[in-house]
Coordinates of C-alpha atoms and ligand atoms in Angstrom, one line a residue:
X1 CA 17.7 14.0 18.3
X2 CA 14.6 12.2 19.8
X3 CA 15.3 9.5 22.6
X4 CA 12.4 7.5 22.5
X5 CA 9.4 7.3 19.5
X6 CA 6.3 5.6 19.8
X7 CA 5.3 4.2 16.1
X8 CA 1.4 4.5 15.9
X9 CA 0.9 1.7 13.7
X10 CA 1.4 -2.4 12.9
X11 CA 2.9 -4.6 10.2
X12 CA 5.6 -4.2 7.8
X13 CA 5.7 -0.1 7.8
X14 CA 6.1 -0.2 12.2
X15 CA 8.8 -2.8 11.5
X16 CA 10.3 -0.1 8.8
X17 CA 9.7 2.6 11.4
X18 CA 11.7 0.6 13.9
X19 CA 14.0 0.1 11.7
X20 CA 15.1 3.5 11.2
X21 CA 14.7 4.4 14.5
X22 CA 17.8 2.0 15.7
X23 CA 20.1 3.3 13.2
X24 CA 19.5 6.5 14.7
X25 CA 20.2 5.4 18.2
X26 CA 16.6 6.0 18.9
X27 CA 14.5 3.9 21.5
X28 CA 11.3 2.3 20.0
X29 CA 7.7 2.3 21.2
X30 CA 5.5 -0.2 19.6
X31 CA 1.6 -0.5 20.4
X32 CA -0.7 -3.6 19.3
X33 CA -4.5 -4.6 19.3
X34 CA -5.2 -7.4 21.5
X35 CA -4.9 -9.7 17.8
X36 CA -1.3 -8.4 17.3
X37 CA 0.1 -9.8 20.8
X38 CA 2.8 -12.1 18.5
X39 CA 3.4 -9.7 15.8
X40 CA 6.9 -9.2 14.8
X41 CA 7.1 -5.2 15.2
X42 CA 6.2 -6.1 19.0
X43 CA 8.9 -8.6 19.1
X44 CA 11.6 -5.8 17.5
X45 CA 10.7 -2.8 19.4
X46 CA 12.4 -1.9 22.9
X47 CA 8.8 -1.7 25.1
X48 CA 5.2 -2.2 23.7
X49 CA 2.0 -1.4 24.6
X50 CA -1.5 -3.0 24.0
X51 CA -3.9 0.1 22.8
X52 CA -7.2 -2.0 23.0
X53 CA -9.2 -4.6 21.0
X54 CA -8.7 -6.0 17.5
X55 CA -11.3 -3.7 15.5
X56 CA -8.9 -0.7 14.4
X57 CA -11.5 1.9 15.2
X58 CA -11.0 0.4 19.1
X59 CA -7.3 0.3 18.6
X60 CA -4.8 1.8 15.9
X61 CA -7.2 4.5 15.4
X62 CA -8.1 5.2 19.2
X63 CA -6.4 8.5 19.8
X64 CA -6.5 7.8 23.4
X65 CA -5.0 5.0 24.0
X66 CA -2.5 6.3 21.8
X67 CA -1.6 8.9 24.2
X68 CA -2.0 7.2 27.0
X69 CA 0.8 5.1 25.6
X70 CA 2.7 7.8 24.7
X71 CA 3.0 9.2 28.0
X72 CA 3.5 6.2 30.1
X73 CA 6.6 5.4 27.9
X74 CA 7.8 9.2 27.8
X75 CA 8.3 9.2 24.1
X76 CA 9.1 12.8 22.5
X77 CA 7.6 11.7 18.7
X78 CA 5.4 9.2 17.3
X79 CA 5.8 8.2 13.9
X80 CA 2.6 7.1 12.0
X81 CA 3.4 5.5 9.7
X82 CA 0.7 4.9 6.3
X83 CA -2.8 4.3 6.7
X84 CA -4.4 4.6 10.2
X85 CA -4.2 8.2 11.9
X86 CA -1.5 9.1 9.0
X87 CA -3.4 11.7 7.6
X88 CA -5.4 12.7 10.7
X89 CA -4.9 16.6 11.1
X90 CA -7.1 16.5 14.7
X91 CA -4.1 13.4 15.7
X92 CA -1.4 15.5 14.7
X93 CA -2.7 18.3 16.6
X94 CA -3.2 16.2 20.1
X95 CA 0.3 15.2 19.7
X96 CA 1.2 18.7 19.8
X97 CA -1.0 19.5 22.9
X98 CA 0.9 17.0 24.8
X99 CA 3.9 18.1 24.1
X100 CA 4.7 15.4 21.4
X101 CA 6.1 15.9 18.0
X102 CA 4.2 14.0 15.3
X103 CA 6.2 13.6 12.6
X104 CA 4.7 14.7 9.9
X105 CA 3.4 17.7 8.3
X106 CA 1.9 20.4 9.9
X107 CA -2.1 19.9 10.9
X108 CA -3.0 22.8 8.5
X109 CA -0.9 21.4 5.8
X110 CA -2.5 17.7 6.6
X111 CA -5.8 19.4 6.6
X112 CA -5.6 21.1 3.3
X113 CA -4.2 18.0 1.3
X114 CA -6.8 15.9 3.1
X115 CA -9.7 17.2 1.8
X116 CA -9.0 16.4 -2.0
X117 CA -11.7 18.9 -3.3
X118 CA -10.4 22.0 -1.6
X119 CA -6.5 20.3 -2.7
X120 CA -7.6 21.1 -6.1
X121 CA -8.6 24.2 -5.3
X122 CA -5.3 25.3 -3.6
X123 CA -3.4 23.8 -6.4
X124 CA -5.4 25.9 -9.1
X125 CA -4.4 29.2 -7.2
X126 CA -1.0 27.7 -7.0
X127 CA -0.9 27.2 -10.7
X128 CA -0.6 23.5 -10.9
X129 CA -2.5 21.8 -13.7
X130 CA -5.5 19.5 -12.0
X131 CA -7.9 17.6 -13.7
X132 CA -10.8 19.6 -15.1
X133 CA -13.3 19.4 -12.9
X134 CA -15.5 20.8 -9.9
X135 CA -14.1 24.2 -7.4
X136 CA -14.6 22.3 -4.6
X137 CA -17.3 19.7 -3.9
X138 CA -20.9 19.5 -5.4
X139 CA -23.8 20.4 -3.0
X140 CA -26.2 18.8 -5.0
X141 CA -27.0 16.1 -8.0
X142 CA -28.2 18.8 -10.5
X143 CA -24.2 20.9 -9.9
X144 CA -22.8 17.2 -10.7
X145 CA -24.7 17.1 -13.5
X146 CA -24.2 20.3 -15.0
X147 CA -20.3 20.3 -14.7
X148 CA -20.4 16.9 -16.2
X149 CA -22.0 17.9 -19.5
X150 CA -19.7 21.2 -19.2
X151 CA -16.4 19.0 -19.3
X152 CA -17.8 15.8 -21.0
X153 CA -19.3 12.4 -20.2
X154 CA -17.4 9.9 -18.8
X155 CA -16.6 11.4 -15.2
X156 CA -15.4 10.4 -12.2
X157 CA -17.1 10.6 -8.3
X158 CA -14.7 11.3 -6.0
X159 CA -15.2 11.4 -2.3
X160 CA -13.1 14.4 -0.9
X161 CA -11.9 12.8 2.0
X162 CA -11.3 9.6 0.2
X163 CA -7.8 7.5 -0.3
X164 CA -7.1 3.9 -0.5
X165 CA -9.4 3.9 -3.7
X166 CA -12.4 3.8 -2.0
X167 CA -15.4 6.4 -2.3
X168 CA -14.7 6.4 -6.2
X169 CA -17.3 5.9 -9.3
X170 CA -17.3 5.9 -13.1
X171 CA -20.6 8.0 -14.9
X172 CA -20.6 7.5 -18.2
X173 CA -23.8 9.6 -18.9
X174 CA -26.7 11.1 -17.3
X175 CA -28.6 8.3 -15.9
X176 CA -25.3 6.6 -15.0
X177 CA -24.8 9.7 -12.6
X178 CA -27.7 8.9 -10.0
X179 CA -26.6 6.0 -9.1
X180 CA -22.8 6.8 -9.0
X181 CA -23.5 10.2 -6.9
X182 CA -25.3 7.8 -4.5
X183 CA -23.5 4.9 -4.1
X184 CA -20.4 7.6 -4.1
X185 CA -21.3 9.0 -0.9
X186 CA -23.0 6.3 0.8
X187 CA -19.3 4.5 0.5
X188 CA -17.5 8.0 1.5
X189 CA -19.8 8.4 4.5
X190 CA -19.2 4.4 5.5
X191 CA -15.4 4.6 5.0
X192 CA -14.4 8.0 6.2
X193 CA -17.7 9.8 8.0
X194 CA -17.6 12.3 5.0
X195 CA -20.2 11.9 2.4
X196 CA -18.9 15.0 0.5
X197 CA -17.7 14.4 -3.1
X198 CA -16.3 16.1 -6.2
X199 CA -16.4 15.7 -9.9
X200 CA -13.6 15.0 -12.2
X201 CA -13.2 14.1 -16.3
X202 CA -12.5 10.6 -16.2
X203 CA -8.9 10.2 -18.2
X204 CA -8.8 7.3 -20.3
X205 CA -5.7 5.6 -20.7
X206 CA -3.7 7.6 -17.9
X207 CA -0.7 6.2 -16.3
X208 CA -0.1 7.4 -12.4
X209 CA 3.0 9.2 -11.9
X210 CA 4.0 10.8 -8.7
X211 CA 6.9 13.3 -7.5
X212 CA 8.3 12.4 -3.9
X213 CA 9.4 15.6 -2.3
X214 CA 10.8 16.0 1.4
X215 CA 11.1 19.8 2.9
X216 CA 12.7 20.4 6.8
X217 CA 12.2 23.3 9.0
X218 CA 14.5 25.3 7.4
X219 CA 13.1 26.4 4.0
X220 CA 14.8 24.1 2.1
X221 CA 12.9 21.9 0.1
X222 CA 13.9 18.7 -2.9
X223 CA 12.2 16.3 -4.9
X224 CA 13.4 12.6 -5.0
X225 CA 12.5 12.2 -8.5
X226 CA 9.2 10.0 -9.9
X227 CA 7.4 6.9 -9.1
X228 CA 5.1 4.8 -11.7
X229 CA 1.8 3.2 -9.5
X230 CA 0.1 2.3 -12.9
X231 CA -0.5 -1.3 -12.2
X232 CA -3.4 -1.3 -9.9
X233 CA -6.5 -3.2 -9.3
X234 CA -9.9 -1.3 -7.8
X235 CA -7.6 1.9 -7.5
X236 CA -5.2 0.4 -5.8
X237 CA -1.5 0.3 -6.4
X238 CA -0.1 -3.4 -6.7
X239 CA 3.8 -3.3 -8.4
X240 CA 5.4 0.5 -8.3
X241 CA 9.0 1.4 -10.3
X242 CA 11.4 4.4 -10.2
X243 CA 12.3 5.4 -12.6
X244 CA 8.8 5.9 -14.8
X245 CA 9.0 4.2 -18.1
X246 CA 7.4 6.8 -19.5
X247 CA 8.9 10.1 -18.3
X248 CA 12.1 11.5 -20.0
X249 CA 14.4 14.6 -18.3
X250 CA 11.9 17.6 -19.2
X251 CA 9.0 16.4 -17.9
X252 CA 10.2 15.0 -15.0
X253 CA 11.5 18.1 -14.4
X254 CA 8.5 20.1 -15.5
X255 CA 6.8 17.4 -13.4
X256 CA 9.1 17.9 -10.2
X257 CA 8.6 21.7 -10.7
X258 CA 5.1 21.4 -9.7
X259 CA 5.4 19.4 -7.3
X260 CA 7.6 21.3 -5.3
X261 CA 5.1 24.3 -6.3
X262 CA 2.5 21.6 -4.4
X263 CA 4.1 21.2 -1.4
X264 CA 5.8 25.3 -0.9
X265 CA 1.7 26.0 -1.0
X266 CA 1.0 24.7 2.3
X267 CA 4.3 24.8 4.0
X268 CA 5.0 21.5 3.6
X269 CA 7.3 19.3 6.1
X270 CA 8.2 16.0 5.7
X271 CA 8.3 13.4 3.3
X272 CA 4.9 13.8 1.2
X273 CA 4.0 12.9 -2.3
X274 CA 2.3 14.6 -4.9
X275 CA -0.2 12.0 -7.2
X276 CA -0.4 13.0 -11.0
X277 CA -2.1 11.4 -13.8
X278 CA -0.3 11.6 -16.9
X279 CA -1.7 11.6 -20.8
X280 CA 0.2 9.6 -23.7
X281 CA 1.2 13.0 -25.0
X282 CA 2.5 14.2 -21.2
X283 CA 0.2 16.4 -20.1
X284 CA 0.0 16.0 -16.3
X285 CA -2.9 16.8 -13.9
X286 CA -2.8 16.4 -10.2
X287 CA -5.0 14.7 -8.0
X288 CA -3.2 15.0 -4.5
X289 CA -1.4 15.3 -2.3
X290 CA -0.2 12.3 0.6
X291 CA 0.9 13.9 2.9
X292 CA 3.0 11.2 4.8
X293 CA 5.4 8.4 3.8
X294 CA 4.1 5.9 1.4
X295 CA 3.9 2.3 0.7
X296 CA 6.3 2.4 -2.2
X297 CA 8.8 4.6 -1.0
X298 CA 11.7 1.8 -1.2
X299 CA 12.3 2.3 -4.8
X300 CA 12.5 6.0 -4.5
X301 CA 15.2 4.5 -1.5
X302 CA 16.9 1.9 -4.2
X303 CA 17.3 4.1 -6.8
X304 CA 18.7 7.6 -4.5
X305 CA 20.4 5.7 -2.2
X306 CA 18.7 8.0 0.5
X307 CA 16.9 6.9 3.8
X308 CA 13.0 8.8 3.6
X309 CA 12.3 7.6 7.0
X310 CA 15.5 8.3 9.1
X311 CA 15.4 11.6 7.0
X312 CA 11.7 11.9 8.1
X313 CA 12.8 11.6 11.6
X314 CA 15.8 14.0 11.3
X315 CA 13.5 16.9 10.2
X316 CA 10.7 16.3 12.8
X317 CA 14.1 16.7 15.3
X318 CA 14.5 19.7 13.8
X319 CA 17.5 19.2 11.6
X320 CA 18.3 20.2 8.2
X321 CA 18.0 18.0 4.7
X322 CA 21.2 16.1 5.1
X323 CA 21.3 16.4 1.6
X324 CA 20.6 19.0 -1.4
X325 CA 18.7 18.9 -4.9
X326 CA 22.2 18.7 -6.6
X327 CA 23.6 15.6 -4.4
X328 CA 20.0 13.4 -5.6
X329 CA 21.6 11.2 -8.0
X330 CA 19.5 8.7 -9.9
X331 CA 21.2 5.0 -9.8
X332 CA 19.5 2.4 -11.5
X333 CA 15.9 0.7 -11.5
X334 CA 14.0 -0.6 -8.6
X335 CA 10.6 -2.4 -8.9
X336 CA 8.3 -3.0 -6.2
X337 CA 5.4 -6.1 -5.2
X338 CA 3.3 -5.7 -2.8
X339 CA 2.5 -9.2 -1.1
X340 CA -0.8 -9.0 0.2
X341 CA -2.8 -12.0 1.8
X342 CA -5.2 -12.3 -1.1
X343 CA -6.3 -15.0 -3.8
X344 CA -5.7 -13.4 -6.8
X345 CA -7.5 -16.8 -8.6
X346 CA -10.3 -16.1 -6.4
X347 CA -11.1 -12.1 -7.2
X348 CA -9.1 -11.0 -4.9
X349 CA -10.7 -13.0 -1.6
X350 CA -8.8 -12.1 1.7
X351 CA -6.6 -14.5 2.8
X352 CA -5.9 -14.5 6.6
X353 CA -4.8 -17.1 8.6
X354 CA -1.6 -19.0 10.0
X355 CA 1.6 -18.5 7.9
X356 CA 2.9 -21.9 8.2
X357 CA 6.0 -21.2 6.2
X358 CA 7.7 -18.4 5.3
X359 CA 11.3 -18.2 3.5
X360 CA 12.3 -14.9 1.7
X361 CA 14.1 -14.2 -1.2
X362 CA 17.8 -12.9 -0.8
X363 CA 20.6 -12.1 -2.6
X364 CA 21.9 -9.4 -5.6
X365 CA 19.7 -6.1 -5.2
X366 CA 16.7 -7.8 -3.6
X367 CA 15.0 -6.0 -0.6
X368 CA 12.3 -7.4 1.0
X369 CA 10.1 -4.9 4.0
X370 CA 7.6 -7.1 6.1
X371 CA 5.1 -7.5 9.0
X372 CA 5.4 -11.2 9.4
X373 CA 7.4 -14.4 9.8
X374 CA 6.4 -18.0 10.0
X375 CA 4.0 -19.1 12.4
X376 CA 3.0 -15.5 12.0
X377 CA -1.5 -15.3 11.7
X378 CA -2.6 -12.5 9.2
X379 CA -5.9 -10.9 10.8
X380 CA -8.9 -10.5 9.1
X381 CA -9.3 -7.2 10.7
X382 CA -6.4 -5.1 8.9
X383 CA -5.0 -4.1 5.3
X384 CA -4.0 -7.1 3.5
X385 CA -0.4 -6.0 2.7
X386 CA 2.1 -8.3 4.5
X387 CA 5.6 -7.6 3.0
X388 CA 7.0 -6.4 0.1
X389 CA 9.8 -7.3 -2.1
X390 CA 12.1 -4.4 -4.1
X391 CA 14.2 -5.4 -6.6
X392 CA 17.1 -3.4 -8.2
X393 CA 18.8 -3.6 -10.9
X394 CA 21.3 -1.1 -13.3
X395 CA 18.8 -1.2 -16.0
X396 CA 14.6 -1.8 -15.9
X397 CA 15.8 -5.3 -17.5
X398 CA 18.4 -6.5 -14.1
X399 CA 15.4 -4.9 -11.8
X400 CA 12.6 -7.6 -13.6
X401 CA 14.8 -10.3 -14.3
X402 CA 16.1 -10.1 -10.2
X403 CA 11.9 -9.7 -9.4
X404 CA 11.3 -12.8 -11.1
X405 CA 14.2 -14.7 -9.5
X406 CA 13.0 -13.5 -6.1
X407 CA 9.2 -14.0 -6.8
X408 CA 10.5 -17.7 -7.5
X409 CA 12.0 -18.1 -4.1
X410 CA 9.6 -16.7 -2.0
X411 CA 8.6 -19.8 0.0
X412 CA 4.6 -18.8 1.3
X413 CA 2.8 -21.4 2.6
X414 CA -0.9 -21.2 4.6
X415 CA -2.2 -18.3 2.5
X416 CA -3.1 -17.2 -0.1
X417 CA -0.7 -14.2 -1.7
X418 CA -0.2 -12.3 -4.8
X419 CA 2.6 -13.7 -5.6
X420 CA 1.3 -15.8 -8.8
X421 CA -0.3 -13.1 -10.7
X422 CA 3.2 -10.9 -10.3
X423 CA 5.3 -13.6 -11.9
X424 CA 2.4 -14.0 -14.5
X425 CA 2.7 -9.7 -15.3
X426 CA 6.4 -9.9 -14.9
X427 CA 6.6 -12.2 -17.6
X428 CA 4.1 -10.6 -20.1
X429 CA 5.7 -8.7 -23.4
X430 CA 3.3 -5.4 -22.9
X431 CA 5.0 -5.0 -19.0
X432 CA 8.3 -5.4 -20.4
X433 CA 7.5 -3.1 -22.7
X434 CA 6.3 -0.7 -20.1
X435 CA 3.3 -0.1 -22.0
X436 CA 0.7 0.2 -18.9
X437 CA -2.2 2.2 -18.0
X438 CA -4.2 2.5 -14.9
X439 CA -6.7 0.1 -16.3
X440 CA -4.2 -1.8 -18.0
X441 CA -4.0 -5.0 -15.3
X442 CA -8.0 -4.8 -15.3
X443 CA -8.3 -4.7 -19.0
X444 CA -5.7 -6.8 -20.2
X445 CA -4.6 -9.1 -17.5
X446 CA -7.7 -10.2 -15.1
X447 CA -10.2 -10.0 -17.9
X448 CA -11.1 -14.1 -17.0
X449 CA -11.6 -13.5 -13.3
Ligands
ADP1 P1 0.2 4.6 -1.0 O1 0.2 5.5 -2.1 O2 1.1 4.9 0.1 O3 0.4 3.2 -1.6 P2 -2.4 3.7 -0.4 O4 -3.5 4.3 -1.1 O5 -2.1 2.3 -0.9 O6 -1.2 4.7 -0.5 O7 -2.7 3.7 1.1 C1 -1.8 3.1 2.0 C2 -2.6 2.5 3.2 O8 -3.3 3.6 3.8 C3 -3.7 1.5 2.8 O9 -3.8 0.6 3.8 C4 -5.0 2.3 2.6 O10 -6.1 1.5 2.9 C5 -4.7 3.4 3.7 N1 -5.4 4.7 3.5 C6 -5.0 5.6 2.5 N2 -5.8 6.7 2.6 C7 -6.6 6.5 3.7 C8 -7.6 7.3 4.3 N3 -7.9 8.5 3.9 N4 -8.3 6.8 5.4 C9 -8.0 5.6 5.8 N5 -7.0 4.8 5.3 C10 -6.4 5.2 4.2
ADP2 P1 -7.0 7.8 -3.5 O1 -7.1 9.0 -2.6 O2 -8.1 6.8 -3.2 O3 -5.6 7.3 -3.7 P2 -6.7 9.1 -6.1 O4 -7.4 10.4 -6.4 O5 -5.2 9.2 -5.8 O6 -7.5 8.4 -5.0 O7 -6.9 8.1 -7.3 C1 -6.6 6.7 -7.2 C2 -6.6 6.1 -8.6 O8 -7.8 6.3 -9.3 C3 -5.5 6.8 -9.5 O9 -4.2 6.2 -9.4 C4 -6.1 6.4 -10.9 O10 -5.9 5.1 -11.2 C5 -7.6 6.5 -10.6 N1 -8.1 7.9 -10.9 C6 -8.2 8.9 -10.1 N2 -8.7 10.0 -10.7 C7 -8.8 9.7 -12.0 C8 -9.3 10.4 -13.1 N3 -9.7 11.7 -13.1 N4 -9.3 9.8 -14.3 C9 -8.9 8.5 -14.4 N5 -8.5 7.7 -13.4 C10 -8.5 8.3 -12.2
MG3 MG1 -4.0 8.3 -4.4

């Protein structure tokens, strides 16, 4: 086992990271920006390390400084966490230069899933169902426009390195697809320095299911069941549940088939997760593959009783799966918030600033992950996620009804949070019902704002 790991990252996922790290006897690393001196994973780790200014680019994403931390501390793995240099194949493969393990995939297998167009690809010769769409990414407005009309008006933009939500645009016809092709790229080339895109049928009505899956060194490879992401806002994931409402036995297991199918393509290692939209009459298509641990894995956590990121760590060590497909049993419900500094009254307007109180919920089945404490100061420089609260329950019904209790007792003062417009979903019939859609918050919930 490692002795010492350097987490590459900040906020509640280092703290999660750190986390794991001391139950395994592990030493911890943490590095901050020159904004994150008084941040809470800095305060938990063993040593830390300032990597540079506040701008990310300057800092969490500086593969130098990274290094340079790395081998002033003598760590044998980082962990990167989500976001950031997650799903950077060039990291991955300095890290392996310098004699460091990443832990994470492969940087062929991180390179593959990374570009989302040639994903598809790789998924179509493995025979798993994508959305109809382009091979590969469109060289020029007039190949858009012809595989539009070939699958049908409305489509869907898609930059090929995108993630996050960003780089993404309806075209509900021909004249719509100028302007979406441009603005498309022009975002893709701002956000990740890669104006390529694809084309995809725009689903109407899907929900967003995805298959966890987690493979050693060894061969062995399991699923961890499915997630449901469907309530999101701009593409982005907001409340996350495991079990879906809306899968039975058969196609969760046709489901898991292909995702294991997914991952066996590239060699996967890790912890990854393979993204699937889902029709009301179950037809699944995938749309990718992320290829590290994700923001919602605590439900797959509640619900299997099984540690993804001490189980992460153990296969970058080289060790089997401590566990086989036939010892994953499914307990329960878990349901997950993500907090983030934002005023949902106020479309969704950052919030940063001083915390001046902070009290979280406790008790029966609650769980809550995060980057801050009172007195803490959110940055305006960095993802606006700063904890998150997992509740589970025996039944979907315990999980909400514990949600709402613990939604009630957060105690948030300073900022804005999300935190209203969850106990306003959690309360409303059509959730309960677990009749969503990933339009269904947009459509039905924030139509006034
Ligand atoms: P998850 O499915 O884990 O919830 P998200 O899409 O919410 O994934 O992404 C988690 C974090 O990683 C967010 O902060 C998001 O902005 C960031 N992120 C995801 N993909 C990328 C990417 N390709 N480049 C930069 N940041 C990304
Ligand atoms: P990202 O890499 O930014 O996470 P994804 O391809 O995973 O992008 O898609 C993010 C979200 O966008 C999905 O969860 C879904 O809500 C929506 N989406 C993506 N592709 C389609 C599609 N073909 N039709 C309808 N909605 C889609
Ligand atoms: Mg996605």
């Amino acid at each position: 086992m490692f002795n010492k790991v350097l987490i590459a990252n900040r906020g509640e996922i280092a703290v999660r990271v750190i986390r794991a790290c001391r139950e395994l006897g592990i030493r911890t690393v943490a590095v901050f920006s020159e904004a994150d001196e008084d941040s809470l994973h800095v305060a938990l780790a063993d040593e830390a390390y300032c990597i540079g200014p506040a701008p990310a680019t300057r800092s969490y994403l500086h593969i130098p400084s990274l290094i340079e931390a790395a081998s002033k501390a003598g760590v044998d793995a980082v962990h990167p966490g989500y976001g950031f240099l997650a799903e950077n194949a060039h990291f991955a493969a300095v890290c392996k230069t310098w004699g460091i393990e990443f832990i994470g995939p492969s940087p062929e297998a991180i390179e593959t899933m990374g570009l989302k167009s040639r994903a598809r690809e790789t998924m179509m010769r493995a025979g798993v169902p994508v959305v109809p769409g382009s091979d590969g990414t469109v060289n020029s407005d007039e190949e858009a426009m012809e595989i539009a009309e070939e699958i049908g008006y409305p489509v869907l933009i898609k930059a090929a390195a995108g993630g996050g939500g960003r780089g993404i645009r309806v075209a509900r016809n021909r004249d719509e697809m100028i302007e979406a092709l441009a603005s498309a790229r022009r975002e893709a080339e701002a956000t990740f320095g890669n104006g390529a895109v694809y084309v995809e049928k725009f689903l109407e009505e899907p929900r967003h299911v995805e298959i966890q899956v987690m493979a050693d060194k060894h061969g062995h490879i399991v699923h961890l069941g499915e997630r449901e992401c469907s309530v999101q806002r701009r593409r982005q994931k907001l409340i996350e549940e495991a079990p879906s409402p809306a899968v039975d036995a058969d196609l969760r297991a046709r489901m898991a088939e292909a995702a294991l199918r997914a991952a066996a393509a590239v060699d996967y290692v890790g912890a990854g997760t393979v993204e699937f939209l889902v029709d009301r009459y179950g037809n699944f298509y995938f749309i990718e593959m992320n290829t590290r641990i994700q923001v919602e894995h605590p439900v797959t956590e509640a619900v299997t009783g099984i540690d993804l990121v001490k189980e992460q760590i153990r296969i970058a060590a080289g060790e089997p799966l401590s566990f086989r497909q036939d010892d994953v049993r499914f307990n329960g419900w878990a349901i997950e918030c993500r907090i983030n500094a934002e005023d949902p009254g106020n479309r969704f307007l950052p919030s940063p600033g001083t915390i001046t109180a902070w009290e979280e919920p406790g008790g029966p089945g609650i769980r809550v992950d995060s980057g801050v404490r009172a007195g803490s100061v959110v940055q305006p420089y960095y993802d606006s996620l700063v904890a998150k609260v997992i509740a589970w329950g025996r039944d979907r019904e315990e999980a909400i009804a514990r949600m709402e209790r613990a939604l009630a007792e957060f105690r948030i003062e300073g900022i804005k949070t999300t935190v209203p417009l969850y106990r306003e979903i959690l309360a409303r019939e059509d959730f309960r019902q677990g009749a969503v859609h990933t339009r269904w918050l947009e459509e039905e919930v924030l139509t006034g704002s």
